[in-house]
CSV table of C-alpha atoms in Angstrom, one decimal:
chain,number,residue,atom,x,y,z
A,122,UNK,CA,36.6,105.4,-29.4
A,123,UNK,CA,37.0,108.9,-27.7
A,124,UNK,CA,34.8,112.0,-27.6
A,125,UNK,CA,34.5,114.6,-30.2
A,126,UNK,CA,36.8,117.1,-30.1
A,127,UNK,CA,33.6,119.8,-30.3
A,128,UNK,CA,30.5,117.7,-29.9
A,129,UNK,CA,30.1,116.6,-25.7
A,130,UNK,CA,27.3,114.3,-27.1
A,131,UNK,CA,28.9,112.2,-30.0
A,132,UNK,CA,32.7,110.4,-30.2
A,133,UNK,CA,34.6,108.8,-33.2
A,134,UNK,CA,35.2,105.6,-33.5
A,135,UNK,CA,37.4,104.3,-35.8
A,136,UNK,CA,40.3,101.6,-36.9
A,137,UNK,CA,43.3,102.8,-37.6
A,138,UNK,CA,44.3,99.4,-39.7
A,139,UNK,CA,41.8,100.8,-42.2
A,140,UNK,CA,41.2,104.4,-42.0
A,141,UNK,CA,37.3,104.1,-41.3
A,142,UNK,CA,36.1,106.6,-38.6
A,143,UNK,CA,33.0,107.1,-37.5
A,144,UNK,CA,31.0,110.4,-35.6
A,145,UNK,CA,28.0,108.8,-34.2
A,146,UNK,CA,26.0,109.9,-30.8
A,147,UNK,CA,27.7,109.2,-27.3
A,148,UNK,CA,25.0,107.1,-27.1
A,149,UNK,CA,26.3,104.4,-29.3
A,150,UNK,CA,29.6,104.5,-27.6
A,151,UNK,CA,27.9,103.4,-24.8
A,152,UNK,CA,26.0,100.8,-26.2
A,153,UNK,CA,29.3,100.1,-28.1
A,154,UNK,CA,31.2,99.7,-24.7
A,155,UNK,CA,28.3,96.9,-23.3
A,156,UNK,CA,28.8,94.7,-26.7
A,157,UNK,CA,32.9,95.1,-25.8
A,158,UNK,CA,31.5,93.6,-22.3
A,159,UNK,CA,29.8,90.6,-24.0
A,160,UNK,CA,26.5,91.6,-23.7
A,161,UNK,CA,24.0,91.3,-26.4
A,162,UNK,CA,22.4,93.0,-28.6
A,163,UNK,CA,18.7,92.9,-27.6
A,164,UNK,CA,20.2,92.9,-23.6
A,165,UNK,CA,22.3,96.4,-24.2
A,166,UNK,CA,19.7,97.6,-26.1
A,167,UNK,CA,17.5,97.2,-23.4
A,168,UNK,CA,19.9,98.0,-20.4
A,169,UNK,CA,21.2,101.3,-22.8
A,170,UNK,CA,16.4,102.5,-22.2
A,171,UNK,CA,16.4,101.4,-18.9
A,172,UNK,CA,19.3,103.6,-17.2
A,173,UNK,CA,19.7,106.5,-19.4
A,174,UNK,CA,16.5,106.4,-21.1
A,175,UNK,CA,17.7,106.1,-24.6
A,176,UNK,CA,16.5,103.9,-27.2
A,177,UNK,CA,18.8,103.4,-29.9
A,178,UNK,CA,18.6,100.9,-33.2
A,179,UNK,CA,21.3,98.8,-32.4
A,180,UNK,CA,20.6,96.5,-34.9
A,181,UNK,CA,21.0,98.9,-37.5
A,182,UNK,CA,23.9,100.0,-35.7
A,183,UNK,CA,25.9,96.6,-35.9
A,184,UNK,CA,24.9,96.5,-39.4
A,185,UNK,CA,26.8,99.5,-40.0
A,186,UNK,CA,29.3,98.3,-37.5
A,187,UNK,CA,30.3,95.0,-39.9
A,188,UNK,CA,29.7,97.1,-42.9
A,189,UNK,CA,32.8,99.2,-41.9
A,190,UNK,CA,34.7,96.1,-41.0
A,191,UNK,CA,34.9,97.4,-36.7
A,192,UNK,CA,33.4,93.9,-36.0
A,193,UNK,CA,35.9,90.4,-35.6
A,194,UNK,CA,32.4,87.9,-35.5
A,195,UNK,CA,29.1,87.6,-34.4
A,196,UNK,CA,28.5,84.2,-32.3
A,197,UNK,CA,30.3,81.7,-33.3
A,198,UNK,CA,30.7,82.9,-37.4
A,199,UNK,CA,33.7,85.1,-38.2
A,200,UNK,CA,33.5,88.3,-40.2
A,201,UNK,CA,35.5,88.9,-43.4
A,202,UNK,CA,38.0,91.5,-42.6
A,203,UNK,CA,38.8,94.3,-44.6
A,204,UNK,CA,42.5,94.9,-43.4
A,205,UNK,CA,43.6,91.5,-44.7
A,206,UNK,CA,43.7,93.6,-48.2
A,207,UNK,CA,44.8,96.8,-46.7
A,208,UNK,CA,48.5,97.9,-47.7
A,209,UNK,CA,50.7,97.0,-44.6
A,210,UNK,CA,52.2,100.2,-42.4
A,211,UNK,CA,56.0,101.6,-42.9
A,212,UNK,CA,57.8,100.5,-39.8
A,213,UNK,CA,55.3,98.9,-38.0
A,214,UNK,CA,58.5,98.2,-34.8
A,215,UNK,CA,58.8,101.9,-34.7
A,216,UNK,CA,57.1,103.3,-31.8
A,217,UNK,CA,57.2,106.4,-29.0
A,218,UNK,CA,60.4,104.7,-27.2
A,219,UNK,CA,62.5,104.8,-30.4
A,220,UNK,CA,61.2,108.8,-31.6
A,221,UNK,CA,59.5,109.8,-29.1
A,222,UNK,CA,62.4,111.6,-28.0
A,223,UNK,CA,62.3,113.7,-31.2
A,224,UNK,CA,59.2,115.7,-30.8
A,225,UNK,CA,60.3,116.1,-26.7
A,226,UNK,CA,60.4,119.8,-25.2
A,227,UNK,CA,64.2,120.1,-24.8
A,228,UNK,CA,64.2,119.0,-28.4
A,229,UNK,CA,62.0,121.7,-29.1
A,230,UNK,CA,63.9,124.6,-27.7
A,231,UNK,CA,66.8,123.0,-29.6
A,232,UNK,CA,65.3,124.3,-32.4
A,233,UNK,CA,63.8,127.4,-31.9
A,234,UNK,CA,67.4,127.9,-30.9
A,235,UNK,CA,68.9,126.8,-33.9
A,236,UNK,CA,66.0,129.1,-35.5
A,237,UNK,CA,66.9,132.0,-34.2
A,238,UNK,CA,71.0,131.8,-34.6
A,239,UNK,CA,70.3,131.1,-38.4
A,240,UNK,CA,68.3,134.1,-38.9
A,241,UNK,CA,70.6,136.2,-37.2
A,242,UNK,CA,73.3,135.0,-39.5
A,243,UNK,CA,71.3,136.1,-42.5
A,244,UNK,CA,70.6,139.1,-41.4
A,245,UNK,CA,74.2,140.0,-41.0
A,246,UNK,CA,75.5,137.6,-43.3
A,247,UNK,CA,72.9,138.1,-46.5
A,248,UNK,CA,75.1,136.6,-48.6
A,249,UNK,CA,74.7,132.8,-47.3
A,250,UNK,CA,70.9,133.1,-48.8
A,251,UNK,CA,69.9,131.3,-51.8
A,252,UNK,CA,70.0,132.4,-55.0
A,253,UNK,CA,68.3,131.2,-58.1
A,254,UNK,CA,71.6,130.8,-59.3
A,255,UNK,CA,72.8,128.6,-56.8
A,256,UNK,CA,70.9,125.8,-58.6
A,257,UNK,CA,73.3,125.6,-61.4
A,258,UNK,CA,76.3,125.2,-59.4
A,259,UNK,CA,78.2,123.3,-63.0
A,260,UNK,CA,77.8,124.1,-66.7
A,261,UNK,CA,76.0,120.8,-67.8
A,262,UNK,CA,72.5,121.4,-66.7
A,263,UNK,CA,71.5,117.5,-67.0
A,264,UNK,CA,74.3,116.6,-64.7
A,265,UNK,CA,72.8,119.5,-62.6
A,266,UNK,CA,69.1,118.8,-62.5
A,267,UNK,CA,70.5,114.6,-62.1
A,268,UNK,CA,72.7,115.6,-58.8
A,269,UNK,CA,70.2,118.3,-57.4
A,270,UNK,CA,67.3,116.1,-58.2
A,271,UNK,CA,68.8,113.2,-55.9
A,272,UNK,CA,69.8,115.7,-53.1
A,273,UNK,CA,65.6,116.8,-52.7
A,274,UNK,CA,64.7,113.4,-53.2
A,275,UNK,CA,66.8,112.4,-50.2
A,276,UNK,CA,65.4,115.7,-47.9
A,277,UNK,CA,61.9,115.0,-48.8
A,278,UNK,CA,62.1,111.2,-48.0
A,279,UNK,CA,63.5,112.9,-44.3
A,280,UNK,CA,60.3,115.2,-44.2
A,281,UNK,CA,58.2,112.3,-45.2
A,282,UNK,CA,59.8,110.3,-42.6
A,283,UNK,CA,59.2,113.3,-39.9
A,284,UNK,CA,55.5,112.8,-40.6
A,285,UNK,CA,55.7,109.3,-40.1
A,286,UNK,CA,57.9,109.4,-37.0
A,287,UNK,CA,55.5,111.6,-35.7
A,288,UNK,CA,52.5,109.4,-36.0
A,289,UNK,CA,54.3,106.4,-35.0
A,290,UNK,CA,55.4,108.2,-31.7
A,291,UNK,CA,51.6,108.6,-31.4
A,292,UNK,CA,51.1,104.8,-31.7
A,293,UNK,CA,49.2,105.8,-35.3
A,294,UNK,CA,50.3,103.6,-38.1
A,295,UNK,CA,51.4,105.6,-41.6
A,296,UNK,CA,52.0,104.4,-45.3
A,297,UNK,CA,54.7,106.7,-47.8
A,298,UNK,CA,53.7,106.5,-51.2
A,299,UNK,CA,53.6,108.4,-54.3
A,300,UNK,CA,50.5,110.6,-54.6
A,301,UNK,CA,49.3,113.8,-57.6
A,302,UNK,CA,48.2,117.6,-56.5
A,303,UNK,CA,47.4,118.7,-59.5
A,304,UNK,CA,50.1,119.2,-62.0
A,305,UNK,CA,53.1,118.0,-59.4
A,306,UNK,CA,54.0,114.5,-58.9
A,307,UNK,CA,54.4,114.4,-54.8
A,308,UNK,CA,55.5,112.0,-52.1
A,309,UNK,CA,53.1,112.0,-49.4
A,310,UNK,CA,52.7,110.3,-46.1
A,311,UNK,CA,49.0,108.7,-45.8
A,312,UNK,CA,48.2,109.2,-41.6
A,313,UNK,CA,45.0,108.5,-41.8
A,314,UNK,CA,44.6,106.8,-38.6
A,315,UNK,CA,45.4,110.0,-36.7
A,316,UNK,CA,41.7,110.7,-36.7
A,317,UNK,CA,41.5,108.7,-33.6
A,318,UNK,CA,43.4,110.9,-32.1
A,319,UNK,CA,42.0,115.0,-30.1
A,320,UNK,CA,42.7,117.5,-32.6
A,321,UNK,CA,45.4,119.4,-30.5
A,322,UNK,CA,47.6,116.0,-30.9
A,323,UNK,CA,47.2,115.9,-34.4
A,324,UNK,CA,48.8,119.2,-35.1
A,325,UNK,CA,52.3,117.3,-34.4
A,326,UNK,CA,52.1,115.0,-37.4
A,327,UNK,CA,50.8,118.1,-39.9
A,328,UNK,CA,53.7,120.1,-39.2
A,329,UNK,CA,56.5,117.7,-38.2
A,330,UNK,CA,57.9,117.8,-42.5
A,331,UNK,CA,57.6,121.7,-42.7
A,332,UNK,CA,59.5,121.6,-38.9
A,333,UNK,CA,62.5,119.1,-40.4
A,334,UNK,CA,62.6,121.6,-43.6
A,335,UNK,CA,62.8,124.7,-41.7
A,336,UNK,CA,65.6,123.0,-39.3
A,337,UNK,CA,67.4,121.7,-42.5
A,338,UNK,CA,67.7,124.9,-44.2
A,339,UNK,CA,68.7,126.8,-40.9
A,340,UNK,CA,71.4,124.2,-40.5
A,341,UNK,CA,72.3,124.9,-44.0
A,342,UNK,CA,72.9,128.2,-43.6
A,343,UNK,CA,74.8,128.1,-40.6
A,344,UNK,CA,77.1,125.5,-42.4
A,345,UNK,CA,77.8,128.2,-45.6
A,346,UNK,CA,78.3,131.2,-42.9
A,347,UNK,CA,80.7,129.3,-40.3
A,348,UNK,CA,82.7,127.2,-41.8
A,349,UNK,CA,85.3,127.0,-44.3
A,350,UNK,CA,83.7,124.8,-46.7
A,351,UNK,CA,84.6,125.7,-50.6
A,352,UNK,CA,84.0,124.6,-54.0
A,353,UNK,CA,82.1,121.8,-55.0
A,354,UNK,CA,80.8,121.1,-51.8
A,355,UNK,CA,79.3,124.2,-51.3
A,356,UNK,CA,77.8,124.8,-54.3
A,357,UNK,CA,76.0,121.2,-53.3
A,358,UNK,CA,75.1,122.7,-50.3
A,359,UNK,CA,73.9,126.2,-51.3
A,360,UNK,CA,72.0,124.0,-54.1
A,361,UNK,CA,70.1,122.2,-51.4
A,362,UNK,CA,69.3,125.2,-49.4
A,363,UNK,CA,67.8,126.4,-53.0
A,364,UNK,CA,65.7,123.5,-53.1
A,365,UNK,CA,64.5,123.7,-49.3
A,366,UNK,CA,63.8,127.0,-49.2
A,367,UNK,CA,61.8,126.8,-52.3
A,368,UNK,CA,59.5,123.8,-51.0
A,369,UNK,CA,58.5,125.6,-47.4
A,370,UNK,CA,55.9,128.3,-49.6
A,371,UNK,CA,54.6,125.7,-51.4
A,372,UNK,CA,53.1,124.5,-48.1
A,373,UNK,CA,51.1,127.4,-48.4
A,374,UNK,CA,48.8,126.3,-51.6
A,375,UNK,CA,46.4,125.2,-49.1
A,376,UNK,CA,44.3,124.3,-52.3
A,377,UNK,CA,46.0,121.6,-53.0
A,378,UNK,CA,45.8,119.2,-49.6
A,379,UNK,CA,49.4,120.7,-48.6
A,380,UNK,CA,50.9,120.0,-44.9
A,381,UNK,CA,49.3,123.1,-44.1
A,382,UNK,CA,45.6,122.2,-45.3
A,383,UNK,CA,45.2,119.5,-42.2
A,384,UNK,CA,46.5,122.2,-39.8
A,385,UNK,CA,44.0,125.2,-41.8
A,386,UNK,CA,41.3,122.4,-41.4
A,387,UNK,CA,41.4,121.9,-37.6
A,388,UNK,CA,41.9,125.1,-36.5
A,389,UNK,CA,38.5,126.0,-38.6
A,390,UNK,CA,37.1,122.9,-36.8
A,391,UNK,CA,35.9,121.4,-40.7
A,392,UNK,CA,36.0,117.5,-41.2
A,393,UNK,CA,36.3,117.5,-45.1
A,394,UNK,CA,37.5,121.2,-46.1
A,395,UNK,CA,39.0,119.7,-49.3
A,396,UNK,CA,35.8,118.1,-50.5
A,397,UNK,CA,32.9,119.8,-49.4
A,398,UNK,CA,34.9,123.1,-50.8
A,399,UNK,CA,35.0,121.4,-54.2
A,400,UNK,CA,30.9,120.3,-53.7
A,401,UNK,CA,30.2,123.9,-52.9
A,402,UNK,CA,32.2,125.2,-56.2
A,403,UNK,CA,30.7,122.7,-58.4
A,404,UNK,CA,27.4,123.8,-56.9
A,405,UNK,CA,28.0,127.2,-58.1
A,406,UNK,CA,29.2,126.3,-61.2
A,407,UNK,CA,25.8,124.0,-61.5
A,408,UNK,CA,23.5,127.2,-60.7
A,409,UNK,CA,25.5,129.8,-63.1
A,410,UNK,CA,24.5,127.2,-66.1
A,411,UNK,CA,21.3,126.7,-64.8
A,412,UNK,CA,20.5,130.7,-65.3
A,413,UNK,CA,22.5,130.9,-68.4
A,414,UNK,CA,20.4,127.9,-69.5
A,415,UNK,CA,17.3,130.0,-67.5
A,416,UNK,CA,16.4,126.8,-66.1
A,417,UNK,CA,14.1,127.6,-63.4
A,418,UNK,CA,15.2,124.8,-61.1
A,419,UNK,CA,17.6,125.5,-58.4
A,420,UNK,CA,21.0,122.7,-57.6
A,421,UNK,CA,20.5,121.6,-54.1
A,422,UNK,CA,23.2,123.2,-51.9
A,423,UNK,CA,25.7,121.1,-50.3
A,424,UNK,CA,26.5,122.9,-47.4
A,425,UNK,CA,23.5,123.2,-46.4
A,426,UNK,CA,23.6,120.7,-43.6
A,427,UNK,CA,26.9,122.2,-42.3
A,428,UNK,CA,26.8,124.0,-38.8
A,429,UNK,CA,26.9,128.1,-39.9
A,430,UNK,CA,30.6,128.7,-38.7
A,431,UNK,CA,31.7,125.7,-40.9
A,432,UNK,CA,29.2,126.2,-43.4
A,433,UNK,CA,30.9,129.9,-43.7
A,434,UNK,CA,34.6,128.3,-43.7
A,435,UNK,CA,33.9,126.2,-46.3
A,436,UNK,CA,32.7,129.1,-49.0
A,437,UNK,CA,35.5,131.1,-48.2
A,438,UNK,CA,38.4,128.2,-48.8
A,439,UNK,CA,36.2,127.6,-52.0
A,440,UNK,CA,36.9,130.2,-53.3
A,441,UNK,CA,40.6,130.3,-52.4
A,442,UNK,CA,40.2,126.4,-54.0
A,443,UNK,CA,38.8,127.5,-57.6
A,444,UNK,CA,41.4,130.6,-58.2
A,445,UNK,CA,44.2,129.4,-56.6
A,446,UNK,CA,43.5,126.2,-59.1
A,447,UNK,CA,42.8,128.2,-61.7
A,448,UNK,CA,45.8,130.1,-61.3
A,449,UNK,CA,48.2,127.0,-60.7
A,450,UNK,CA,47.0,125.9,-63.9
A,451,UNK,CA,47.1,128.7,-66.0
A,452,UNK,CA,50.7,128.7,-64.9
A,453,UNK,CA,51.5,125.5,-65.8
A,454,UNK,CA,50.1,125.8,-69.0
A,455,UNK,CA,50.9,129.3,-70.5
A,456,UNK,CA,54.3,129.1,-68.9
A,457,UNK,CA,55.6,125.7,-67.5
A,458,UNK,CA,54.7,124.1,-70.8
A,459,UNK,CA,56.8,126.3,-73.0
A,460,UNK,CA,59.7,126.6,-70.9
A,461,UNK,CA,59.4,122.4,-70.8
A,462,UNK,CA,58.8,122.3,-74.1
A,463,UNK,CA,61.7,124.6,-75.0
A,464,UNK,CA,64.6,122.8,-72.8
A,465,UNK,CA,63.5,119.5,-74.9
A,466,UNK,CA,64.2,120.6,-78.1
A,467,UNK,CA,66.8,122.4,-76.8
A,468,UNK,CA,68.4,119.1,-75.8
A,469,UNK,CA,67.6,117.7,-78.5
A,470,UNK,CA,69.5,119.5,-80.9
A,471,UNK,CA,71.9,118.9,-78.6
A,472,UNK,CA,72.3,115.2,-78.7
A,473,UNK,CA,71.6,115.2,-82.5
A,474,UNK,CA,74.8,118.0,-82.5
A,475,UNK,CA,76.5,115.2,-80.9
A,476,UNK,CA,76.1,112.4,-83.5
A,477,UNK,CA,77.0,114.6,-86.1
A,478,UNK,CA,80.6,115.2,-84.5
A,479,UNK,CA,79.8,118.1,-81.7
A,480,UNK,CA,80.4,118.1,-78.2
A,481,UNK,CA,79.9,114.6,-76.8
A,482,UNK,CA,80.1,115.7,-73.2
A,483,UNK,CA,77.6,118.3,-74.2
A,484,UNK,CA,75.2,115.8,-75.8
A,485,UNK,CA,75.5,113.6,-73.2
A,486,UNK,CA,74.3,116.0,-70.8
A,487,UNK,CA,71.5,116.4,-72.9
A,488,UNK,CA,70.3,112.7,-72.5
A,489,UNK,CA,70.6,113.1,-69.3
A,490,UNK,CA,68.5,115.8,-68.5
A,491,UNK,CA,65.8,114.2,-70.9
A,492,UNK,CA,65.7,111.4,-69.0
A,493,UNK,CA,65.6,112.6,-65.5
A,494,UNK,CA,62.9,115.0,-66.2
A,495,UNK,CA,61.2,112.2,-68.7
A,496,UNK,CA,61.3,109.8,-65.9
A,497,UNK,CA,59.6,112.0,-63.2
A,498,UNK,CA,56.7,112.7,-66.1
A,499,UNK,CA,56.1,109.2,-66.4
A,500,UNK,CA,56.1,108.3,-62.8
A,501,UNK,CA,53.4,111.5,-62.9
A,502,UNK,CA,51.6,109.6,-65.4
A,503,UNK,CA,51.6,106.1,-63.9
A,504,UNK,CA,50.3,107.8,-60.4
A,505,UNK,CA,47.9,109.9,-61.9
A,506,UNK,CA,46.0,107.0,-63.5
A,507,UNK,CA,46.4,104.7,-60.3
A,508,UNK,CA,45.0,107.5,-58.1
A,509,UNK,CA,42.0,108.0,-60.6
A,510,UNK,CA,41.0,104.5,-61.9
A,511,UNK,CA,36.8,106.2,-62.2
A,512,UNK,CA,38.7,108.5,-65.0
A,513,UNK,CA,39.6,106.0,-66.9
A,514,UNK,CA,37.1,102.9,-66.4
A,515,UNK,CA,35.1,102.5,-69.4
A,516,UNK,CA,31.5,104.4,-69.3
A,517,UNK,CA,29.4,101.0,-69.0
A,518,UNK,CA,31.5,100.1,-65.5
A,519,UNK,CA,31.1,103.5,-64.2
A,520,UNK,CA,27.4,103.2,-64.9
A,521,UNK,CA,27.1,99.8,-63.1
A,522,UNK,CA,29.6,100.6,-60.3
A,523,UNK,CA,27.2,103.9,-59.8
A,524,UNK,CA,24.0,101.1,-60.2
A,525,UNK,CA,25.6,99.2,-57.3
A,526,UNK,CA,26.2,101.9,-55.2
A,527,UNK,CA,22.6,103.4,-55.0
A,528,UNK,CA,21.6,100.3,-54.2
A,529,UNK,CA,23.8,99.1,-51.2
A,530,UNK,CA,22.5,100.7,-48.0
A,531,UNK,CA,23.3,103.9,-46.5
A,532,UNK,CA,25.9,104.3,-44.4
A,533,UNK,CA,27.4,106.9,-41.9
A,534,UNK,CA,30.8,106.2,-42.4
A,535,UNK,CA,33.4,108.5,-43.2
A,536,UNK,CA,37.1,107.6,-44.7
A,537,UNK,CA,39.0,111.0,-44.6
A,538,UNK,CA,42.4,110.3,-46.2
A,539,UNK,CA,45.0,112.3,-44.3
A,540,UNK,CA,48.1,112.5,-47.1
A,541,UNK,CA,50.4,115.2,-45.7
């Protein structure tokens, strides 16, 4: 339990193991402390009324705690623990004692010095700045794609490990896994437990991966500029530098919940900017459809209950969310898909030529290209289906689920997934 960052009359309670957090009036925080001290529900309610003159619905509060998995037992009766079925966090033995030094002030100063040296080097020697041609460091495209994918995957794994290490340095669990953002397969770290930390401490977790990317890019630039490495090793370092460089601007795509999205959300003091933005965009679409159909009824505004500053931020973000998503999907459909199909047909042609007596190495290279890119797309489909099971259920099962949710008691619980 901690004080709310914005409202002194509220507290945030939660359970990092399950990723469930609630924002409640401060009086319920006091009630929870009394219950922790061993008081009965009735006695705690009377104490709160006598000492602070506040009357609360203690029974409903306890029911909510049980529903969210915050209660171990009621009297002598144990309560089912939802954490028993939750996935185990990764590297649970990693503590601040192991990784806290990575985020210390001397390391921050060293990182700033590293960036400064790399910028000065890039200005003095522009040739070390990665170029698009660095990707094709061999005449065999499939082999280049395979090796570059391995190098990029290694860097991306460390990027996510930095998120995990930052969370562990603050005592929060985390879990690394695959996810999807629009049409892209991504590796991400679930650090929902950081909701239990004050806002100013959460930035370390959100920015840890980006700090790694910038640091790695700077190291690669310095190595390429000031060491005699040549040949294939130099070409591989240049290719890795290009991959890292291209990943950094992608973090600005805040409409896909990148690392910088979480930074933006906390800076704007919004609790759930993405979902609220989607709700507002759907509201505008429903209003437009209602006007086109000349229906008098107007859909309810999903942002009406937000504070004025949060409402404005949500509506502005919704514009970027809608425009960015539409642009990204349009580029994927009208540019990315034709390019991918063209590469596929070219690779199939090279394989067919190899089987007919043509260059064998070119045929093998084409097969490698198809396997790598095809494997990534298969992983995307599997991850997408697992991440959106409600899209692939039968209509009858979806309807039954909605009826069950409608019949369930209302809850103030808020689960805010944090995949960075």
